[in-house]
Structures are given as C-alpha cells and as structure tokens.
C-alpha cells in the first residue's frame, strides 16, 4: 500500500493519492472546489497549490462549502464539490449533506480522515465520518487502499449525478493521500452491477397516462424539482406538454421556473403558502399529473382530504417515491426528460385534434379562483411591505441575468410568491430541510459558476446571521453577491406560528441586539445599503445592482406582516386562510388541537 | 424494535385508516463490503421499520455477494416502502419478498429454517426428560457432562419455539438462536431461471 514496489515509476498512472484526487476531479469535469484545510487534508491542499486547472474557493465554515457546492450544482446542473478536513470539518458539512439529500442535489464531498492505522483509536480530530454521514448521503466510501481511490472518486461522481441525484462522501485517510498507487482513468473504471437507475418509463403506463389526460375534464399538472434536476430539456418538454394538453400547471417550491411564471397556464405555486387557485385546482381536479415531485406534507396538507376525486399519475425516477405518501393510479418510473419526450410524442400522434376549448368550464372555474386574488396585501406609503419589496426587486432585476437564492422563513415564501421565475436553474432554495443559512453560501456558489450574473440572496434578518461569515469568502474571491435582507426584526415565520398556535406569546422569536448590517458589510470589505421608505426603495435597489462588490442590503420592512395565503397545519387544500379573511381572531383560531401537534 | 404502525413519512397522517399488519421474509442480495449491513439496519431504524429477525452471511464469495434475510412486519404500504427503500441502497442488488414469491409459485410459504443452541442444566428426572424431548425433536447433543447438555435444534421457527419452551421448564439456562434463513421451493434461483 505504501507503494514500495513501484518498478514502473515512469508510468504516468503511478502517483500519490493526493495527486489522484486532483486528477480524478479534473477527469470528472470539476473546475471549482469549495473547501477549508486542516491536518487530514494537507496532502490534497499541497496538490491544489501546485496546479491551476481547478480553482479552490476558501470558505469560512465547512457548512458554507457544502451550501456553495449546492448552489453551484443547482444553477449549473453539474455536481458541486466540497472538501473538508477530518473530525470537525466533516461534522460541519453534515447540514449541507442532509440539505442536498432532501432536495436531490448532486454533490461530491471529500473529507480527510486520520491515518488508517489510527482509525478507531479516538485519534486527534477523528470522527466516524462514514457512520455519521451514512443516513445523510446517497452513498459514501471510506477508502483504505490507494489502489481503489481513483475508481471510488469516479464512482462517487456517477452515483451523485445519475438516477435521483444526491450528495456522496468520499472519506480519505491521510496515509492514503500520501501513498503511491496506480491511477485508473475514468473510461477504464468498472461500473457497479447493483446500481442501475431507471431511465425510460414503461411505455404501456405512459400510454395509459395519455389516455387519462385526453379524457380529463379537469386536469392539472403538478411539477417539482425533479424537472429541474432532469436538465433544461425537461423544462422545454414540460412547456410543450402544457401547451399541447392545455392543462393548467402548478409547481412545488423546488420546481419554480420549469414552467414560466408569465405562462398562460400558470397557477402559481401550490402547498402551504401556495395560491388559492393552485390549491383549489389540486383539490378539485379529476386527473393529476405529478412530474418530478413527491407529495411532501407541505404540498398535500391533510392527506386524507388530498385531492379526493382525482386519478393520479406520478412520474418519478425514484421508485420509493411512488405510493409513499399518496397512492397513485399510474406510476411511471423513469427520468422526467425521457418520460416527457414519450408523452409529448404520443400526444402529438394521438391527440393533436383535441382543442383547449374542451377545458373551457375548468378554466372558467380556475379564473373564478384566480379572481379571489389570494396574494393580495395592503400596501403602505410609510413602511415597506415585504411583499412590495420583492415585487420591486423582481421588476428591477427581471431583465437582467439574475439568479435568486433564499434563506428560510417568511421572506422565502414571499420570494416564491412574488418573484416570477421564467427559466429553470434560476431559483435556489432549501426546500426539504428548510435550512436557515443556506441562501448566502448558495449564492456564492452560484456566483462562482456565473461570474457575470446578478446573484441575489433574499434573506431574513435571523437566517443571514447563520452563515454571515462567508462575506469574507465573497470579498476574498471578488464575488459580488447581493444579500437582500427583508429585515422585520423577527424570526417572522416563527412569530407567525406563535401567533397561530401559541396565543401570540412570542417566545424567543424577537431578535434583540440586531447587528448594524451596513457597518457589518463595511467591516467585511463589502458595501452596506439601508432603506426603510417605500419611496426610496427603487433607487436603493438600483444602487445595489450597480455595485460590483458584495452588498448587504438592509431592507427594513413591516415587522408584523404575516405570510398568506396559508393552509393551516392539519387542514385540506380547500380550507385555506386567505389574506383578506385573516383577522387576528381568525388567525388565533385557525389551527385546532390536532393540527397543533403537527410540524 | 422500533414499532411503528402507521404509514411512513408525513406528519399529516391524521386519519387512522388501519391496515392489517403482516409479516414478511425478505431476501436481500448485497455486495459484501464494509458498512453494508449498517446501511440496511440504519434504514430500518431511521425510518421506523420493524426487524423481527435478521441473518447475514457471504453466499457467493467469488462475486463477493452476501445474502441478508430479514423478517419484518408492517402494513402493505410500509412493506412496499421497505422494499423500494432497500433497493435504493447502492450496494443492494436485489430484494425479493419471499412470501410474495412463494404465493406466485403456488406455495403457501417459503422454506424457513432456524438453528438454536440450548444449554440445559438439571438432574434426575428432568435430565432424562430433556433427553427424551430432544430425541423427539431430533435435536443433537453437542456438549454434555453430568449436570448439563447443550442441544442443537434446527427446523421451522415454530418447532424451535416449542423446543425452547419445553426446555425452559426443564432447566434451560442459556439460549442462542440464529434467526431465520429462508429460500423458495422450486428450481429457480434468486436471480430467476
Ligand atoms: C437552522 C435552522 N434553525 C431553525 C429553523 C426554524 N426556523 C424556520 S423560519 C425561522 C425564522 C427565520 O427568521 P428570518 O430569517 O428573520 O426570516 P423571516 O421569517 O423573518 O422572513 C426559524 C427560526 C430553521 N428553519 N433552520
Ligand atoms: Mg426576520
């Protein structure tokens, strides 16, 4: 293992483990690595120093490295790569790994480990990285022999990016990084027989699905993050399918942008903070086509009252998503692109004579729901309403090459409701795990991949403080990310739930001693902007856009605004709380005892 | 173990549509590599599935394959989830529901066997009775001196249960069971024809 018997040292494939890491990353198309050094990865850092094919972005906390890799991946469709040392380095990326697992983000995380001889001895900075990360990765490896290292890294990229994408960890003991062995090139790496993700969907099922949609009187398409993951082609095909079938379409938080927000058939997002029209249409439809989404509890609301009268078609690459929360009538297991290709082709061949007029009644009904204007909010001349702020941000940035990330809370929901996404891969948010602290590092990852784009993290005053240290990373690497804080001086979403559920007793949801965000930006070497008047907002936003440095924009908004519409927990899609009905009394009584026990 | 009667996943299962809980024996063929058993067991504990019995051993060394036999219980929905979740594990080649397969083949159940070692301490009549019972159960004496026997008994779970029950009353002081190992009848292997 130590490579004493290397007679063929002239062989170009003989190299150290650390060299293999760099070579394997290069062969897998990696251009950027987000990382933080430490004892157990020093050999790899030494190699990083001696080459310039792969750029290393030095983060300030390994959680940041993980979220940056996620943002990078989500905005490019390519895997994001992060690198951390053993022990605390590895444990610090755990949040990002679980985040990537829940949102199916392809990510390869390399960690250093103590030398193999010390494993199990409670050595300095030892932790059981594969043990800790087993449940929060798609797969992970501890590489104990340098002769396996290159193949494992190739396999890691394959597993992370194929099938339902996800995070993987390769844990590399320090002696393996030093040892010399034979590099196996990517095209010679054997593939594993036990891992064969589905690609094409069952043709009979697809035909049955088309038959159902053809005969539907009240169809709806409900798409999700799987469409984005499947690649830009999937979004194009989804648009074709909507156009051909004339079906209205809604999407999960993760799926925004696959179908354009300006599109004629767009209902807005569905779910807990989705629009009235989207949720009512989900409830009343007769055929539901779920494409690359997974009937998460934030989407379905009360499950036994979920869309009671519809036949359900579910397209998903992961067989375990089928029938997990909701029983479906026609499961189609396959890659969304491939299945949509088939659906579009079959529709064109079999049903091109069907006109959208056949859905006139359904569309009329939907228009009635639309007229309810469920995203209404009362504007104000003196204070900036958070919804207004997002609307203005959208208007002033929509014609630019813009990418939006978010933190978690009310601001995230307002961003989803009021920022219109026209293209896939433009919207990065922590959906499944709901990780405060995700948005800013994710934005840095996006900016690394798209240096000339306008990248904005729509943030909350509480969330932004979870990974604020990455300002230093953004400044160091010249990444002009914009942080747009909807500063309501509260953990707004927590406060809203306390109002809904706990008699408005605001236990620990008020943020005392808020930092001066303008000074904070300046302290890091960025630019700070503050705005608290609606009349000054546009100018301030334009100023933010024009600055070629990281900016923290402290947008002081109404402190007690609630995020509506809302399906209170334990309620069904047709029991939404709408903004104009949400008096204090209604809000206080919206959730019953059973609902209060739910998350 | 982590008994969970309800369907998996959502916090929104307010309805208690009670489904019948059934027992199933699964055969899981995996690459024999470090951590694979932890992945399987971690899946069961992490998602709140039951493990009634679990056995594992390498079965095809030239291909580095191991076979895990798991007896689990749950509603039809949960069992379907267990199977698809297991199939998601990268080193898992195949998950076969042996009970379902047996039915397809026209049998009531797959062949299931278990082995137990039972140490019985006693004197006089109890000792003689233990020997007679062992004989009736075709249990073998694998160790003995003047005041103890160790019996090895193999067979169906119900037979092993019964044997142990009787031996308890005759002075069994130590019992060890392998857990269930199982396969289906007929000429087809686990990979099919
Ligand atoms: C890491 C983490 N801890 C706690 C939570 C629970 N949580 C959800 S939203 C929220 C408040 C967020 O406040 P802020 O960032 O100010 O956003 P706002 O809701 O005010 O827009 C909290 C604490 C979480 N999602 N993530
Ligand atoms: Mg806030």
PDB file of C-alpha atoms and ligand atoms in Angstrom, chain A residues 95 407-412 414 433-437 459-464 466 486 488-494 511, ligand 1:
ATOM      1  CA  UNK A  95     -26.196  20.037   7.490  1.00  0.00           C
ATOM      2  CA  UNK A 407     -32.760  31.653   3.353  1.00  0.00           C
ATOM      3  CA  UNK A 408     -35.682  30.106   5.242  1.00  0.00           C
ATOM      4  CA  UNK A 409     -38.691  31.843   6.670  1.00  0.00           C
ATOM      5  CA  UNK A 410     -41.393  34.250   5.545  1.00  0.00           C
ATOM      6  CA  UNK A 411     -39.046  36.019   3.145  1.00  0.00           C
ATOM      7  CA  UNK A 412     -38.510  32.691   1.377  1.00  0.00           C
ATOM      8  CA  UNK A 414     -42.688  35.823  -0.285  1.00  0.00           C
ATOM      9  CA  UNK A 433     -34.662  20.573   5.054  1.00  0.00           C
ATOM     10  CA  UNK A 434     -35.530  24.257   5.364  1.00  0.00           C
ATOM     11  CA  UNK A 435     -32.014  25.266   6.344  1.00  0.00           C
ATOM     12  CA  UNK A 436     -31.555  28.808   7.616  1.00  0.00           C
ATOM     13  CA  UNK A 437     -28.086  29.825   6.491  1.00  0.00           C
ATOM     14  CA  UNK A 459     -32.628  36.794   3.231  1.00  0.00           C
ATOM     15  CA  UNK A 460     -34.193  37.199   6.631  1.00  0.00           C
ATOM     16  CA  UNK A 461     -32.556  39.097   9.452  1.00  0.00           C
ATOM     17  CA  UNK A 462     -32.235  35.934  11.534  1.00  0.00           C
ATOM     18  CA  UNK A 463     -31.221  33.473   8.827  1.00  0.00           C
ATOM     19  CA  UNK A 464     -28.477  35.630   7.384  1.00  0.00           C
ATOM     20  CA  UNK A 466     -26.220  31.777  10.412  1.00  0.00           C
ATOM     21  CA  UNK A 486     -36.190  41.594   4.482  1.00  0.00           C
ATOM     22  CA  UNK A 488     -38.581  42.525  10.075  1.00  0.00           C
ATOM     23  CA  UNK A 489     -36.673  42.265  13.350  1.00  0.00           C
ATOM     24  CA  UNK A 490     -38.283  38.939  13.997  1.00  0.00           C
ATOM     25  CA  UNK A 491     -37.884  35.332  13.163  1.00  0.00           C
ATOM     26  CA  UNK A 492     -41.013  36.143  11.244  1.00  0.00           C
ATOM     27  CA  UNK A 493     -42.112  32.635  10.390  1.00  0.00           C
ATOM     28  CA  UNK A 494     -41.679  31.521  13.990  1.00  0.00           C
ATOM     29  CA  UNK A 511     -34.191  39.324  17.589  1.00  0.00           C
TER      30      UNK A 511
HETATM   31  C1  LIG C   1     -31.064  26.063  11.018  1.00  0.00           C
HETATM   32  C2  LIG C   1     -32.483  26.364  11.347  1.00  0.00           C
HETATM   33  N1  LIG C   1     -32.858  26.599  12.619  1.00  0.00           N
HETATM   34  C3  LIG C   1     -34.138  26.887  12.919  1.00  0.00           C
HETATM   35  C4  LIG C   1     -35.092  26.912  11.941  1.00  0.00           C
HETATM   36  C5  LIG C   1     -36.546  27.215  12.296  1.00  0.00           C
HETATM   37  N2  LIG C   1     -36.983  28.458  11.637  1.00  0.00           N
HETATM   38  C6  LIG C   1     -37.692  28.456  10.496  1.00  0.00           C
HETATM   39  S1  LIG C   1     -38.007  30.001   9.925  1.00  0.00           S
HETATM   40  C7  LIG C   1     -37.231  30.697  11.233  1.00  0.00           C
HETATM   41  C8  LIG C   1     -37.139  32.191  11.380  1.00  0.00           C
HETATM   42  C9  LIG C   1     -36.413  32.835  10.268  1.00  0.00           C
HETATM   43  O1  LIG C   1     -36.288  34.197  10.547  1.00  0.00           O
HETATM   44  P1  LIG C   1     -35.756  35.203   9.463  1.00  0.00           P
HETATM   45  O2  LIG C   1     -34.533  34.654   8.827  1.00  0.00           O
HETATM   46  O3  LIG C   1     -35.653  36.545  10.055  1.00  0.00           O
HETATM   47  O4  LIG C   1     -36.884  35.144   8.344  1.00  0.00           O
HETATM   48  P2  LIG C   1     -38.375  35.735   8.378  1.00  0.00           P
HETATM   49  O5  LIG C   1     -39.280  34.601   8.668  1.00  0.00           O
HETATM   50  O6  LIG C   1     -38.434  36.797   9.418  1.00  0.00           O
HETATM   51  O7  LIG C   1     -38.562  36.251   6.987  1.00  0.00           O
HETATM   52  C10 LIG C   1     -36.732  29.727  12.097  1.00  0.00           C
HETATM   53  C11 LIG C   1     -36.022  30.007  13.356  1.00  0.00           C
HETATM   54  C12 LIG C   1     -34.665  26.623  10.629  1.00  0.00           C
HETATM   55  N3  LIG C   1     -35.518  26.599   9.595  1.00  0.00           N
HETATM   56  N4  LIG C   1     -33.373  26.381  10.347  1.00  0.00           N
END
